[in-house]
Every structure is written in C-alpha cells, then in structure tokens.
mmCIF file of C-alpha atoms in Angstrom:
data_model
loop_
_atom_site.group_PDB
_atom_site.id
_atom_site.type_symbol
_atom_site.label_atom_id
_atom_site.label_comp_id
_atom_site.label_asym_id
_atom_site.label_seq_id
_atom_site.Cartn_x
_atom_site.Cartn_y
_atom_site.Cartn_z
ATOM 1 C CA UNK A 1 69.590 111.332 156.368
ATOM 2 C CA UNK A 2 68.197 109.275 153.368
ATOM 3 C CA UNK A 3 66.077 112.705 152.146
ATOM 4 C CA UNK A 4 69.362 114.488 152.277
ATOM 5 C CA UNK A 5 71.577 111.984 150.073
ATOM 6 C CA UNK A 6 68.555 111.817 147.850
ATOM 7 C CA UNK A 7 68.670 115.597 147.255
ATOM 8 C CA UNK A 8 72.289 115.377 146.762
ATOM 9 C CA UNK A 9 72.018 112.798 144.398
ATOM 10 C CA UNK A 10 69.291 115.247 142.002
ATOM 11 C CA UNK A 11 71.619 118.065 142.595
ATOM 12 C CA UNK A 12 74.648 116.115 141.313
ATOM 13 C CA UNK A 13 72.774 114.750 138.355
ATOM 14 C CA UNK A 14 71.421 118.275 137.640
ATOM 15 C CA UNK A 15 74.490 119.555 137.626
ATOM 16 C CA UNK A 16 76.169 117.058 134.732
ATOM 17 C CA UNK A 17 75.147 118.731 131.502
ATOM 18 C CA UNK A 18 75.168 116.573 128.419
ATOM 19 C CA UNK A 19 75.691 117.890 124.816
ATOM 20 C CA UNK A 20 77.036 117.038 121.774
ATOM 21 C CA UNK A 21 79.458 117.870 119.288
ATOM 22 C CA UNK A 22 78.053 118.136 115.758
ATOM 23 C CA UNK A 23 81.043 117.302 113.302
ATOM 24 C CA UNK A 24 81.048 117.552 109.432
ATOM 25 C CA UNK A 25 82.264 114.292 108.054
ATOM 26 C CA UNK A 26 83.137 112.734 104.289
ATOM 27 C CA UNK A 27 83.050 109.329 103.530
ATOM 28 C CA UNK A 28 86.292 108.314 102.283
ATOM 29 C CA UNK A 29 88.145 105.164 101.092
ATOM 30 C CA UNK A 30 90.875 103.427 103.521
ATOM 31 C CA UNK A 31 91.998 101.520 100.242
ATOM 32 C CA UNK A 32 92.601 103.490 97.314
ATOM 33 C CA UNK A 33 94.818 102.400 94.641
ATOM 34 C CA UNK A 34 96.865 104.324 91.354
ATOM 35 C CA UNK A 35 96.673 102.182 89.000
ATOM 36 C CA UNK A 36 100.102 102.866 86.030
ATOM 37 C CA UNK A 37 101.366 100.769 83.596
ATOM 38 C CA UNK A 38 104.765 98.559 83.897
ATOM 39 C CA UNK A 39 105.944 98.824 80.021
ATOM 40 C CA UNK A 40 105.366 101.979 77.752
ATOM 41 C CA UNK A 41 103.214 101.898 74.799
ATOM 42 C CA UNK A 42 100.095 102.728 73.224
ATOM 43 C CA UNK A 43 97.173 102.617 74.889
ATOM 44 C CA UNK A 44 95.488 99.745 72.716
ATOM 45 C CA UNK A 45 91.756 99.440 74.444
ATOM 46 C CA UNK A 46 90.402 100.726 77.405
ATOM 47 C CA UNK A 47 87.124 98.592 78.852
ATOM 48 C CA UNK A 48 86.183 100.583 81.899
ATOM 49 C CA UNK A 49 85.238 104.475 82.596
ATOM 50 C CA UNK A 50 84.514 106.760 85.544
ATOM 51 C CA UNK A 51 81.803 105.449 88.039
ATOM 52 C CA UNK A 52 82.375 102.131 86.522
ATOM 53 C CA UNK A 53 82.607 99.081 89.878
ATOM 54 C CA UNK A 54 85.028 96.691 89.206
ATOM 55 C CA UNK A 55 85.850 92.998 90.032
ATOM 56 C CA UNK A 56 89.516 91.878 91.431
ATOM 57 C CA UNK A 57 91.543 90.445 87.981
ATOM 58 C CA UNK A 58 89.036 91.793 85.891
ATOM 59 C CA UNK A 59 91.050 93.795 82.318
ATOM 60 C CA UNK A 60 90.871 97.759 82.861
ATOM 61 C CA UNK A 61 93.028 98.334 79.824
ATOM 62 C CA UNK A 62 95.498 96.675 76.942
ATOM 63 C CA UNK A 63 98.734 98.227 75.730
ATOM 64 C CA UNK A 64 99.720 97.418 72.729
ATOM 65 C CA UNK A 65 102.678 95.293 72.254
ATOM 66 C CA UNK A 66 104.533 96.849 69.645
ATOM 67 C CA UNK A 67 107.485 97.412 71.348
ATOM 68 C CA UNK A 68 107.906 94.532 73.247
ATOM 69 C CA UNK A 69 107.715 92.421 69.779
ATOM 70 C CA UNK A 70 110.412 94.740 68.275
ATOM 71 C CA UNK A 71 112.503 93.936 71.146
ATOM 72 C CA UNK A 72 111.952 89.994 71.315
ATOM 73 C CA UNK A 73 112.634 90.086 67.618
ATOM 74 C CA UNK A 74 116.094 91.643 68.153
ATOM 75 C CA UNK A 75 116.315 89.084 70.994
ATOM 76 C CA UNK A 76 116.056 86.035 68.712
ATOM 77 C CA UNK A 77 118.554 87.429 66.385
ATOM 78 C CA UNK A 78 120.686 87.726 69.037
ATOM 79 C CA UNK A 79 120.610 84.176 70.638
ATOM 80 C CA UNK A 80 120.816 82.847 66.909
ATOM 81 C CA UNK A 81 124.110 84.390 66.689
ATOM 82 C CA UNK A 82 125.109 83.478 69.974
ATOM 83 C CA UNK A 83 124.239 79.485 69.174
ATOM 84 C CA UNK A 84 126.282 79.778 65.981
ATOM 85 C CA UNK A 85 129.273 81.127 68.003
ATOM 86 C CA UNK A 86 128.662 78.761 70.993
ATOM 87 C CA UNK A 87 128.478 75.443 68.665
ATOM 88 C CA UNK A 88 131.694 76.767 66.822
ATOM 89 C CA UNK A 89 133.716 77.632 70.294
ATOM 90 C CA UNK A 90 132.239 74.015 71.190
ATOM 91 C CA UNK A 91 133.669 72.493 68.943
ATOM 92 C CA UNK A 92 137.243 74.283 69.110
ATOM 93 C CA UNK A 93 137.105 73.594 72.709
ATOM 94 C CA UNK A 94 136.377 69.718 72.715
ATOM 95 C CA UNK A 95 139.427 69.499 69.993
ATOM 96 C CA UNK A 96 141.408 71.394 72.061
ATOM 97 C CA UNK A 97 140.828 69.239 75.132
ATOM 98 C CA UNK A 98 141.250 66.147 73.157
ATOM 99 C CA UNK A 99 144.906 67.575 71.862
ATOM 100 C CA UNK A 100 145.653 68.721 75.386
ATOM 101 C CA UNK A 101 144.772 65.653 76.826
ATOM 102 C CA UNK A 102 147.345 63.717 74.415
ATOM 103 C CA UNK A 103 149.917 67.216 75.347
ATOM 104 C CA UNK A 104 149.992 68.001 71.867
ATOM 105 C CA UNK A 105 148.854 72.188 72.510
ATOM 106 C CA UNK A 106 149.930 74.175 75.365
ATOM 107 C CA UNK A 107 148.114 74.745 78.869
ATOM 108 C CA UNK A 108 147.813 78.174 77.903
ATOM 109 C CA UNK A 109 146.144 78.107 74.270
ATOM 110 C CA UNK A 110 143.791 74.863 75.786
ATOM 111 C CA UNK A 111 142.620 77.550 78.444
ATOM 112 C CA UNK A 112 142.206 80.351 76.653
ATOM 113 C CA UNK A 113 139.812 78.445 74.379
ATOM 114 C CA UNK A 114 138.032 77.109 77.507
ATOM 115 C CA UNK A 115 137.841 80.636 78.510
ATOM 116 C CA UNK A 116 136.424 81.565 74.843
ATOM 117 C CA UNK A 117 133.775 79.010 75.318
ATOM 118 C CA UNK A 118 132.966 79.803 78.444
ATOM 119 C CA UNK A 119 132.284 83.669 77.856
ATOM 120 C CA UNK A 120 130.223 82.237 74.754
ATOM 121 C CA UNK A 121 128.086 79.978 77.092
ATOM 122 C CA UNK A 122 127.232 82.825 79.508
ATOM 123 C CA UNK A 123 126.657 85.128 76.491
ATOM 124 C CA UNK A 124 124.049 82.838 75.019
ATOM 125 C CA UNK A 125 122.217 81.957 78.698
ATOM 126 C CA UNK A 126 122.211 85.858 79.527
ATOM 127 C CA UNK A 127 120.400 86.344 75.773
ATOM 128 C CA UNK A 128 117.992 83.220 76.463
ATOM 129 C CA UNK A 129 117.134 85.305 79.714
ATOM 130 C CA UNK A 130 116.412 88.542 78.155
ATOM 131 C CA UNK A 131 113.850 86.403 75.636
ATOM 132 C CA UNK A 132 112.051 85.102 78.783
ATOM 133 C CA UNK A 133 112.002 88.396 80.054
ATOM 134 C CA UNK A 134 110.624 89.823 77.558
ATOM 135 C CA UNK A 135 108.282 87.169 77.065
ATOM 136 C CA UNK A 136 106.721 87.666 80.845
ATOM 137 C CA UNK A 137 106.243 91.493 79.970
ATOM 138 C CA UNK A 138 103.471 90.270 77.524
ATOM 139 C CA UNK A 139 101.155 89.425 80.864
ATOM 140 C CA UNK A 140 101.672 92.963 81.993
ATOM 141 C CA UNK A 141 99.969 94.650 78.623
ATOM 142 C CA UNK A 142 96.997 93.741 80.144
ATOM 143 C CA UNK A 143 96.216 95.956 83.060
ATOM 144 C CA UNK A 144 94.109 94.196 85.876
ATOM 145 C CA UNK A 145 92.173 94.800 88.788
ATOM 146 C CA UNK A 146 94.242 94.557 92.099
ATOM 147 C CA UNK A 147 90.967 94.306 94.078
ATOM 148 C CA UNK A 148 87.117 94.930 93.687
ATOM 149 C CA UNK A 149 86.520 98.634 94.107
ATOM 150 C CA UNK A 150 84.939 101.435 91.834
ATOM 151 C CA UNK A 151 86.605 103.492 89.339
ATOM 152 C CA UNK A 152 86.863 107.366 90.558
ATOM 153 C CA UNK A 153 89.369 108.744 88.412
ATOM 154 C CA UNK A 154 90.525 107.691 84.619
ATOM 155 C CA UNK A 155 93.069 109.561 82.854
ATOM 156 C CA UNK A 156 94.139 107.832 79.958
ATOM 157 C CA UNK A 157 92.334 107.411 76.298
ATOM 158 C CA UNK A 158 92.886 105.277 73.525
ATOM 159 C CA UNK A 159 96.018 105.739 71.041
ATOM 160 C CA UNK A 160 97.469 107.607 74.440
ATOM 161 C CA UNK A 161 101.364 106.678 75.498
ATOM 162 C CA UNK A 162 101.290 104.330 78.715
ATOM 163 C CA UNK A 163 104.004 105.726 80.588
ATOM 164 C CA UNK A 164 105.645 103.588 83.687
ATOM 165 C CA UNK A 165 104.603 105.271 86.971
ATOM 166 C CA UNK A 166 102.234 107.474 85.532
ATOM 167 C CA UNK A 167 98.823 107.565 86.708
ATOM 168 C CA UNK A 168 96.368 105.944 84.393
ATOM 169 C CA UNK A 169 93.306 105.226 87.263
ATOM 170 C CA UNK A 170 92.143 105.492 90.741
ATOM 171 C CA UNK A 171 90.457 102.280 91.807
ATOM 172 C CA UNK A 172 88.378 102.859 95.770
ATOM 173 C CA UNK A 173 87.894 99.868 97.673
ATOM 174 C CA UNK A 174 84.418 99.821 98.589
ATOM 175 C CA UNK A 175 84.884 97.260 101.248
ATOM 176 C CA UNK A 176 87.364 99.734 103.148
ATOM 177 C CA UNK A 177 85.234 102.861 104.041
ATOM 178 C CA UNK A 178 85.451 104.946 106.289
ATOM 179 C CA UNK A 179 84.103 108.405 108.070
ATOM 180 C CA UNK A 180 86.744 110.860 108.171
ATOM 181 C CA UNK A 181 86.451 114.295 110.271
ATOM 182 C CA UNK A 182 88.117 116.989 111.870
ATOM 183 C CA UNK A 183 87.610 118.157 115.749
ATOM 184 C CA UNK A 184 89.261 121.013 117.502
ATOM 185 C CA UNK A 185 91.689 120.894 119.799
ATOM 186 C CA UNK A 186 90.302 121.989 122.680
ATOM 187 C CA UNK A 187 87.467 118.993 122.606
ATOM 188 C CA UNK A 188 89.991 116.136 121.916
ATOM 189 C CA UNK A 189 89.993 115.278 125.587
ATOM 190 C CA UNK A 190 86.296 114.443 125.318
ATOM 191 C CA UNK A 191 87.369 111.608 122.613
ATOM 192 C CA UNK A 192 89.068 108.245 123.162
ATOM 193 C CA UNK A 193 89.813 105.727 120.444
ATOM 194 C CA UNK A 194 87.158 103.003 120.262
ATOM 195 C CA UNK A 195 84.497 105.545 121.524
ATOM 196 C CA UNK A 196 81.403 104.922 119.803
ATOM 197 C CA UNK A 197 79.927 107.823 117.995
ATOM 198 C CA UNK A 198 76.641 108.047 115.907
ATOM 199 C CA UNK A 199 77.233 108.583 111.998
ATOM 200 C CA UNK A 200 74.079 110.030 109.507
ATOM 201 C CA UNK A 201 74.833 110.442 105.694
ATOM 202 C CA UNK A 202 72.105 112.484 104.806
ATOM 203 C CA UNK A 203 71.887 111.704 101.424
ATOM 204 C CA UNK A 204 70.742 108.253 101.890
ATOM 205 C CA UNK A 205 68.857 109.219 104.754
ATOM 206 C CA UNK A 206 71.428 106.699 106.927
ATOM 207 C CA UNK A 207 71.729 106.553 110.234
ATOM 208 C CA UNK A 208 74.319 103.951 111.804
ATOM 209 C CA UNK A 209 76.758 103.609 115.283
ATOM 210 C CA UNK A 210 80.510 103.859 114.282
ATOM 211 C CA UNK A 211 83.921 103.846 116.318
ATOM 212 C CA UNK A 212 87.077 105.750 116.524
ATOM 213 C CA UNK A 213 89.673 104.008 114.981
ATOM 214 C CA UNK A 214 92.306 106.364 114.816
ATOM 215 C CA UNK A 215 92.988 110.016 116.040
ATOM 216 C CA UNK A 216 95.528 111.877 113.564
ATOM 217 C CA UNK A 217 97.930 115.075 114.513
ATOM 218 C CA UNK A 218 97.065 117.457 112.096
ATOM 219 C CA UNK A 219 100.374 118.377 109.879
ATOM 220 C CA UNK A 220 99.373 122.124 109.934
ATOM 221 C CA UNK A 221 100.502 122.724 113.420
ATOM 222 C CA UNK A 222 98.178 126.323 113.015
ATOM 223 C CA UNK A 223 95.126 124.612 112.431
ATOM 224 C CA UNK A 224 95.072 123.064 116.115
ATOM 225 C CA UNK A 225 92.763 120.275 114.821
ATOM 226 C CA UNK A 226 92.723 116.867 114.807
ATOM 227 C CA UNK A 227 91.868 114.155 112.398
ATOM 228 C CA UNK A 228 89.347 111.276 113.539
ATOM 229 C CA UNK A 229 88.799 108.406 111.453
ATOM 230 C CA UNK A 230 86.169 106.345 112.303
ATOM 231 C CA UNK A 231 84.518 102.795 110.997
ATOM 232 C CA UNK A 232 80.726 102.111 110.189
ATOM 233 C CA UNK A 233 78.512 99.756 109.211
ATOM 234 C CA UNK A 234 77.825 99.896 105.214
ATOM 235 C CA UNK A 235 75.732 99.555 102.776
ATOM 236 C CA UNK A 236 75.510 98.861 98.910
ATOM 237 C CA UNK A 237 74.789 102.818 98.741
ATOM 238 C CA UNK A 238 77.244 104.508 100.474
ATOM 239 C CA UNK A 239 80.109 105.963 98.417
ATOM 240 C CA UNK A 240 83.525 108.000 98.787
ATOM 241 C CA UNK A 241 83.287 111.176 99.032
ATOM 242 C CA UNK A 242 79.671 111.058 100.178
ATOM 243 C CA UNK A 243 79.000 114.369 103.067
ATOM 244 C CA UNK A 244 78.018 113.081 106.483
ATOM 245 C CA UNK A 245 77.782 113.884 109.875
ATOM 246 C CA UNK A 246 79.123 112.593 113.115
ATOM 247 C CA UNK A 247 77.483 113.390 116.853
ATOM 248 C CA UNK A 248 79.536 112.785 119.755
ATOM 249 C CA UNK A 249 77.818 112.761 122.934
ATOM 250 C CA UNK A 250 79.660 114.237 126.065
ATOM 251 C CA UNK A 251 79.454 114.790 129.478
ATOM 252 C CA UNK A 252 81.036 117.971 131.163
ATOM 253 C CA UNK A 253 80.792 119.780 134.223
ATOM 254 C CA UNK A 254 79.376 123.187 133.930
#
C-alpha cells in the first residue's frame, strides 16, 4: 500500500510542469510631476538642465517680474486716489452725522452720504487687496522644487515667455519607482496581486524580488493585454526609463 501511494505521489509531482513567463519591463516613475509657471513673463534665469537631480524647495527657474511691478505700480496709484476720496467722503460723512444728529439735514441726504462713504471704504479695502495680491505673486517668480526627483524633460530657455499651464519641466521622483509591464490575456489567471515576481535590469547587472501592486485593464480593448505594475527594491543606479525584465514562475497542469 505505502509503495503504491509513493508511486502516486512521483507521478503527481511529475506531472506538475513548472515554467516561466519571461516579460519585457521599463522602469518607470509612480511620481512624475509638470512643472508650469503661475504668472507670465520672461524667463529671467534658469539654474537646472536635463539629467540634472534635484532637492525638494530647491530654485529651478526665475521669471522676471516686470509685469507684476507694472501692475503694483498702477495699484498704488489707485489706493492713493482711493485714500484721498475716502478721507474727503470721511469727512462729509462725520459733518453730516453731526448735522443730522442736531436734525438740521434730511434722513435722506445724511444716508446717501453714508452710502457714499461706504462704497468709498469698500473701494479702498478691495484696492489694498489687489496690492497684497500682487505682492504674494512675487514668491511665485521663483519656481521651486515640489519634491526631490531628477530632471527628464526641460523645455524652456532664457528670455522665453513663461506661460500659465504650460509645460516648462518634468521632475521624476526617484523615491517612487516602479517596474511596469504588459502580460497577455490568456496568462492573467496565473497572476494575483501581491505575487512576488523576480525583476533583473540588465544594465546594472541587478537582480532583485518585486511584487504586484496593481493589475491595469488595458484601454485598447484589441490588444487583450494587461498592465502589471510592480514594486522593487532600489538602488542609487536605477533610473526611469531603464529596460528590464520580469520572470514569473508558474505552475500548470500539462
């Protein structure tokens, strides 16, 4: 009885073949950022380039600030005409009050003067807030670093027009990499999320374990593939972009 469970046993085993998949791979970044200005102007300095690795609040570039002095310059012309008008309307309205008080004017001329001075006061807070306004917009000339990361795309140059929304740089977060591949179909049931996988970047001659983190519906529903994105262990080397490879060991009847 034993000798025939033991065969059975060899036979079974036998039976299970075990291969892999062999998947080509990219190293990519999780955390990529377009980096565009807030105000328009010129383009005033520039202190980083291509390939360059950057620290969080460190200056990529300076717009020049031009425009935003034109404008605060109009500003204080504006609020000193608004404190000349509000300190004559003042004035009007604390004599009319007095008179009104003593019913020597009308309820109707003592409000419209109160109504005067009030549309002054407004005028003149609503002009002190456009200075301050203007006055925070100086911080955002200087374009910073939302995070550390490396620079992988710059398309701006000096005496160039900073345009709001526009892209000026691509900043990667080096501290968010990832493997990102493809896998057909018809071997998706052979993956789970969290399954660990073994990851090789060539290049460095790497070699590292990783996990599925996410499986992706492909939006080209003729592809049939699927999109696996999976985390590793790095290293000071590794870069986006990078080619690697991903082996995922299965088990399958024959």
């Amino acid at each position: 009885m034993n000798k025939v469970l033991l065969f059975l046993s060899i036979f079974i085993i036998s039976s299970i073949q075990a291969r892999e998949l062999n998947l080509s791979a990219s190293v990519i970044s999780d955390n990529e950022k377009v980096i565009s200005s807030r105000n328009m102007g010129y383009i005033k300095s520039i202190k980083v380039n291509e390939g360059d690795k950057v620290k969080k609040d460190s200056l990529l570039y300076e717009i020049d600030s031009i425009e935003i002095d034109n404008k605060k310059e109009q500003a204080l012309l504006n609020i000193d005409i608004h404190k000349n008008q509000y300190a004559n309307a003042k004035l009007n309205y604390e004599r009319y009050k007095r008179l009104y008080e003593k019913d020597l004017v009308s309820k109707f001329d003592f409000e419209q003067i109160q109504l005067k001075y009030n549309t002054i006061s407004n005028s003149l807070k609503i002009a002190n807030s456009k200075l301050k306004e203007l006055n925070n917009q100086y911080r955002y000339l200087k374009v910073k670093a939302p995070n550390d990361g490396l620079v992988i795309k710059k398309s701006i140059k000096v005496g160039e027009m900073a345009m709001p929304g526009i892209p000026a740089l691509i900043i990667s977060d080096l501290s968010s990499l990832k493997i990102i591949t493809q896998i057909n179909e018809s071997d998706l049931k052979y993956i789970n999320l969290n399954d660990e996988v073994d990851v090789f970047i060539d290049s460095i001659e790497y070699k590292t374990k990783g996990k599925v983190v996410s499986i992706i519906p492909s939006s080209n529903p003729m592809t049939h593939t699927f999109t696996l994105k999976i985390s590793f262990k790095k290293n000071e080397k590794i870069l986006p972009g990078m080619y690697a490879k991903v082996l995922v060991s299965i088990k399958e009847q024959p």
